[in-house]
PDB file of C-alpha atoms in Angstrom:
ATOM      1  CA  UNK A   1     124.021  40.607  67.390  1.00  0.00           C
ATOM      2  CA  UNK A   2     122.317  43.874  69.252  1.00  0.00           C
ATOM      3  CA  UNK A   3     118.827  44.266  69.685  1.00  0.00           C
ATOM      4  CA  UNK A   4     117.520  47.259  69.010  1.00  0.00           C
ATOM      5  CA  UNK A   5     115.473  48.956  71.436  1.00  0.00           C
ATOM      6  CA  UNK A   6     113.365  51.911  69.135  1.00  0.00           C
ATOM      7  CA  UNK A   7     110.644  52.149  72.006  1.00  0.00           C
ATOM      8  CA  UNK A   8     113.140  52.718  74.655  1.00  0.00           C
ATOM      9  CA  UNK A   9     115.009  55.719  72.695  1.00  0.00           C
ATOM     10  CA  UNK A  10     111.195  57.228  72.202  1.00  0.00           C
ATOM     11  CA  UNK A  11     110.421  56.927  75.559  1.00  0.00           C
ATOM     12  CA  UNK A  12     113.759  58.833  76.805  1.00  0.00           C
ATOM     13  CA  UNK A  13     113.417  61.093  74.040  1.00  0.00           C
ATOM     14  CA  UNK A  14     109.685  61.996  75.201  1.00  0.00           C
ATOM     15  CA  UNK A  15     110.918  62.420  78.774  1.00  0.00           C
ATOM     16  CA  UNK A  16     113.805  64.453  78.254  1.00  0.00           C
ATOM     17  CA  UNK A  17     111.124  66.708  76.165  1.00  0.00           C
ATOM     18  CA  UNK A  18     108.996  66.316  78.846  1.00  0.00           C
ATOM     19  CA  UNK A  19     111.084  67.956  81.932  1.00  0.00           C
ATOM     20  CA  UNK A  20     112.870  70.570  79.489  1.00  0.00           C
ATOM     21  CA  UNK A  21     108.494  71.717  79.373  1.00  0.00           C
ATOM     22  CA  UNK A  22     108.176  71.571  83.032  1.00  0.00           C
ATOM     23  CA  UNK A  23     111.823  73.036  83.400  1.00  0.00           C
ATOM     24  CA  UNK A  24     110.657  75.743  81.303  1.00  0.00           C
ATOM     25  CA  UNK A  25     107.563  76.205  82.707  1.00  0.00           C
ATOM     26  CA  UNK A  26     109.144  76.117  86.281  1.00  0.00           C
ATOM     27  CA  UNK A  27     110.904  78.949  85.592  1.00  0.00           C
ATOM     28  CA  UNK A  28     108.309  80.930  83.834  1.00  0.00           C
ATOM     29  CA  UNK A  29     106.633  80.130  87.361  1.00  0.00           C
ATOM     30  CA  UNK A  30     109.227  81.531  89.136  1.00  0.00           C
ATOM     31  CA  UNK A  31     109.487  84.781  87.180  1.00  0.00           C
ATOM     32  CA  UNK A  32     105.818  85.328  87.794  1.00  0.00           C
ATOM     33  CA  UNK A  33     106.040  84.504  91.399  1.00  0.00           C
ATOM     34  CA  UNK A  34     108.860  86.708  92.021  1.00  0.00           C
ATOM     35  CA  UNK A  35     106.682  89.780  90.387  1.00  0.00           C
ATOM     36  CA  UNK A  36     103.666  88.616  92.507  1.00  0.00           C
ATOM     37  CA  UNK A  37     106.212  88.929  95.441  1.00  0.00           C
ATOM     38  CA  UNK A  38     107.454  92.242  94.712  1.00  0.00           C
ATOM     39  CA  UNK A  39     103.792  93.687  93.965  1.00  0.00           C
ATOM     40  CA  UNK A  40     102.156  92.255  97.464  1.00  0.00           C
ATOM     41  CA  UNK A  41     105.764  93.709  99.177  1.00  0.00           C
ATOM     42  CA  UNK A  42     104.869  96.930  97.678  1.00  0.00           C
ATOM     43  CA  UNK A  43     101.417  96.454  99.125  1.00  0.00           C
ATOM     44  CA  UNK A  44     102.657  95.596 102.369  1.00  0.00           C
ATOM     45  CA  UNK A  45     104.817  98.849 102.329  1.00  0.00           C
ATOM     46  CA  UNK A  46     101.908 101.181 101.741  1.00  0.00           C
ATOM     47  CA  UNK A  47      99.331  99.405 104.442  1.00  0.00           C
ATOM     48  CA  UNK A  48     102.154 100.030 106.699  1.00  0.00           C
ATOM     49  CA  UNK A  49     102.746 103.416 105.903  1.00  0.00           C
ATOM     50  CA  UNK A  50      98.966 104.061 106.481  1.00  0.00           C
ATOM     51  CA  UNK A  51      98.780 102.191 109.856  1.00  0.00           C
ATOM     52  CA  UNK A  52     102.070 104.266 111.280  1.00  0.00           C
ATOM     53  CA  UNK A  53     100.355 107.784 109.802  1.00  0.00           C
ATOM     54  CA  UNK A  54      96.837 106.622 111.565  1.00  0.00           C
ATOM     55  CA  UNK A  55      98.626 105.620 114.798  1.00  0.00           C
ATOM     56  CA  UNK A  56     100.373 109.450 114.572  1.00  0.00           C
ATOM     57  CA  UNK A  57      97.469 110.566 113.839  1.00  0.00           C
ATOM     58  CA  UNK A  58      95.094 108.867 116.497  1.00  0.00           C
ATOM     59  CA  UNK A  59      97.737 110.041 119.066  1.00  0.00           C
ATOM     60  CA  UNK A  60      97.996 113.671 118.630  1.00  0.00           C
ATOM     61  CA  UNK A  61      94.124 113.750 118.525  1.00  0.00           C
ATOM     62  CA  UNK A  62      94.437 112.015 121.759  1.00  0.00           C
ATOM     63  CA  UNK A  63      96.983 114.588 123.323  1.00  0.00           C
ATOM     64  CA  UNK A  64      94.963 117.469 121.231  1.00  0.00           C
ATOM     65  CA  UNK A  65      91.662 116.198 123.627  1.00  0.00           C
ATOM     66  CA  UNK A  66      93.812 115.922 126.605  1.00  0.00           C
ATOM     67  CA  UNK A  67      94.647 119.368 126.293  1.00  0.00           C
ATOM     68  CA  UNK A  68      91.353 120.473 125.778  1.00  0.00           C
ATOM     69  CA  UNK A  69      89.940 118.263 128.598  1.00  0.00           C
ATOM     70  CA  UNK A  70      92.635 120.035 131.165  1.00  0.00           C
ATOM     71  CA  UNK A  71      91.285 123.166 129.848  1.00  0.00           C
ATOM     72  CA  UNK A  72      94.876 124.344 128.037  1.00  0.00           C
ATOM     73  CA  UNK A  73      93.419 124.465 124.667  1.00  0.00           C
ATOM     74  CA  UNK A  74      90.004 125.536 123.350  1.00  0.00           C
ATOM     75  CA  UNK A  75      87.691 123.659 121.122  1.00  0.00           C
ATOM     76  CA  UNK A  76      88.667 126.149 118.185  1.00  0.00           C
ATOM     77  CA  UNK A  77      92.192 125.864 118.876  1.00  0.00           C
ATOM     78  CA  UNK A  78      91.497 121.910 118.801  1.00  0.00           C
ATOM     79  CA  UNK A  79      90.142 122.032 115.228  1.00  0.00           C
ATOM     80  CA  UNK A  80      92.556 124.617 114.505  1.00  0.00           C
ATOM     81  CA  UNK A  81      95.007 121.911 114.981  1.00  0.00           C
ATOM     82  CA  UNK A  82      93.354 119.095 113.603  1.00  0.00           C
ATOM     83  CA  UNK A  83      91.508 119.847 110.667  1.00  0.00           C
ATOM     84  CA  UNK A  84      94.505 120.059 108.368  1.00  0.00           C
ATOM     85  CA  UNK A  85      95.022 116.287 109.583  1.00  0.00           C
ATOM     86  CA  UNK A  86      91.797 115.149 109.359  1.00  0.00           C
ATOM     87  CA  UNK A  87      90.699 116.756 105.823  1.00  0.00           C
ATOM     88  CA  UNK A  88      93.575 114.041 104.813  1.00  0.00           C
ATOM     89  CA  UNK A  89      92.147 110.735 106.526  1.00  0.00           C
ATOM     90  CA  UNK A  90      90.651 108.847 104.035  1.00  0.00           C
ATOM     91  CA  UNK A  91      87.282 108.324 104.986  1.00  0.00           C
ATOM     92  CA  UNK A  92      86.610 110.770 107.807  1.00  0.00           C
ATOM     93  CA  UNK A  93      84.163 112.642 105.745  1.00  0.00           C
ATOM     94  CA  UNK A  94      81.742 109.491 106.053  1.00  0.00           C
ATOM     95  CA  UNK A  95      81.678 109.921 109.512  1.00  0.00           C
ATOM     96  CA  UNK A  96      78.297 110.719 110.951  1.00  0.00           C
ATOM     97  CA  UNK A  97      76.005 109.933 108.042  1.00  0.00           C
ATOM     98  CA  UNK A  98      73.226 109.644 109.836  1.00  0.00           C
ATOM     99  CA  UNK A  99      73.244 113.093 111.725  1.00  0.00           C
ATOM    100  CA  UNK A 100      76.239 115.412 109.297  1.00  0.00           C
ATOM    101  CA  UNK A 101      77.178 118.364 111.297  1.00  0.00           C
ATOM    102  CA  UNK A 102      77.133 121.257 108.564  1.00  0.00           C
ATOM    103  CA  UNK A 103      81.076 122.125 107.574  1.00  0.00           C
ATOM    104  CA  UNK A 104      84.204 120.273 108.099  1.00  0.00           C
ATOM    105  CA  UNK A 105      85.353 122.270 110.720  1.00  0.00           C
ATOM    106  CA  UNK A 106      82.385 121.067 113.009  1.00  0.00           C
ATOM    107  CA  UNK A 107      82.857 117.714 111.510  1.00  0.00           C
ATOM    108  CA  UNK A 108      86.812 118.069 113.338  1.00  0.00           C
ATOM    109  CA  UNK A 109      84.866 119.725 116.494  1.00  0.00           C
ATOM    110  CA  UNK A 110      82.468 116.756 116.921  1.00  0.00           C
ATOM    111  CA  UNK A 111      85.309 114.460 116.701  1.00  0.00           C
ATOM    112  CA  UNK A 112      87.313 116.565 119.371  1.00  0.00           C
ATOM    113  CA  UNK A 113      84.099 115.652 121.134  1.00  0.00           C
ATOM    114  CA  UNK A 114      83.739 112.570 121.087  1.00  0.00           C
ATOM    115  CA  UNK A 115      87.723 112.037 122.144  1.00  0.00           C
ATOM    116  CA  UNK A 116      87.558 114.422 125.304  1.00  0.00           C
ATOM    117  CA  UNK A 117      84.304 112.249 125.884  1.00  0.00           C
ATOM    118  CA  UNK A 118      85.784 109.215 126.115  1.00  0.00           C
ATOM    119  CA  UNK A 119      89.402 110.494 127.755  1.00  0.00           C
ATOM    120  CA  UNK A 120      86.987 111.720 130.627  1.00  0.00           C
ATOM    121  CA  UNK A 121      85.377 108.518 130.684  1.00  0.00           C
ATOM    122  CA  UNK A 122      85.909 107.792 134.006  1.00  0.00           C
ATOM    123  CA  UNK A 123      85.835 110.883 136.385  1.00  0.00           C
ATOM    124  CA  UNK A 124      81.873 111.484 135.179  1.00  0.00           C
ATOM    125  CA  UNK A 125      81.811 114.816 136.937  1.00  0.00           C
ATOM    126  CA  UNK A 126      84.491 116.479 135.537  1.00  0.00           C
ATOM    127  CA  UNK A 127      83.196 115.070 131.747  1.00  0.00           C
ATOM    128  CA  UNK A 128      79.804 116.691 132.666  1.00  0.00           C
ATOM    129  CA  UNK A 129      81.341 119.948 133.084  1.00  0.00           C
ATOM    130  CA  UNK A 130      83.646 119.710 130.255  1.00  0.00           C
ATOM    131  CA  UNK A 131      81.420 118.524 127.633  1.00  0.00           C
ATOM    132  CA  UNK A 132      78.854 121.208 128.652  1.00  0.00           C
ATOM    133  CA  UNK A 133      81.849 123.822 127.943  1.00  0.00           C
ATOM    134  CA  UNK A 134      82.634 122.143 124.868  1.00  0.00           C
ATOM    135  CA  UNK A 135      79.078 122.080 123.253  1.00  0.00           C
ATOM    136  CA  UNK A 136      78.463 125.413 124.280  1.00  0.00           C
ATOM    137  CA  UNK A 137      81.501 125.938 122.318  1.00  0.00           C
ATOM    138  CA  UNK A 138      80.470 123.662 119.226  1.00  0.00           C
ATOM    139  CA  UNK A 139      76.815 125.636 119.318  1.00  0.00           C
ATOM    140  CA  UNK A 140      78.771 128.887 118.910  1.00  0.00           C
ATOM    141  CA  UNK A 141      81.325 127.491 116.018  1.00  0.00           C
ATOM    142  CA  UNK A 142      80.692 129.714 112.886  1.00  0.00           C
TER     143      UNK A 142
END
């Protein structure tokens, strides 16, 4: 004679519907993951894109005020240079809120400024005579 065992055949049955949900729903997971994966990669790729173009960009404003410190290139020539740059840097048109100078173009000058200011930094008596040049220079921007 066999016993019959109907509650341990429900309980297997129940499991075995039990992980095929969680199998199921692991790999749902898993999908969704993967896109979350690919979406913050593609995130990732554009941040770094727009440190490397800031880095350029922060460097040849830094050897555009070298040569305008060294007195190779004027202040003009400087924003000649830079302004097609800076008109694409998100954000530079917030600069100087408090005190706007009146066009772009001085916006690019005051900038040039304030790099030659601080690549003169230490040798204060060449950067007096320099940034007198220079605003003389700014003053007479059109």
């Amino acid at each position: 004679m066999t016993a019959r065992r109907t509650g341990a055949a429900s309980v297997a049955a129940l499991l075995a519907v039990a992980f095929v949900t969680l199998g199921t729903d692991a790999l749902l997971g898993i999908d969704a993951a993967s896109d979350d994966v690919r979406r913050h990669e593609a995130e990732a790729a554009h941040f770094e894109a727009q440190r490397v173009r800031m880095i350029r960009e922060s460097e040849a404003s830094g050897r555009v005020a070298a040569r305008v410190a060294a007195g190779d290139l004027t202040l003009v020539g400087a924003v000649d240079e830079l302004e097609p740059v800076l008109r694409e840097r998100p954000g530079f048109d917030c600069a100087w809120l408090e005190d706007p100078p009146p066009t772009f173009r001085h916006r690019v000058a005051r900038c040039v400024l304030v790099r030659v200011a601080a690549e003169l930094e230490n040798e204060p008596g060449r950067r007096a005579v320099v940034l007198a040049r220079l605003d003389a220079d700014y003053a007479a921007l059109p």
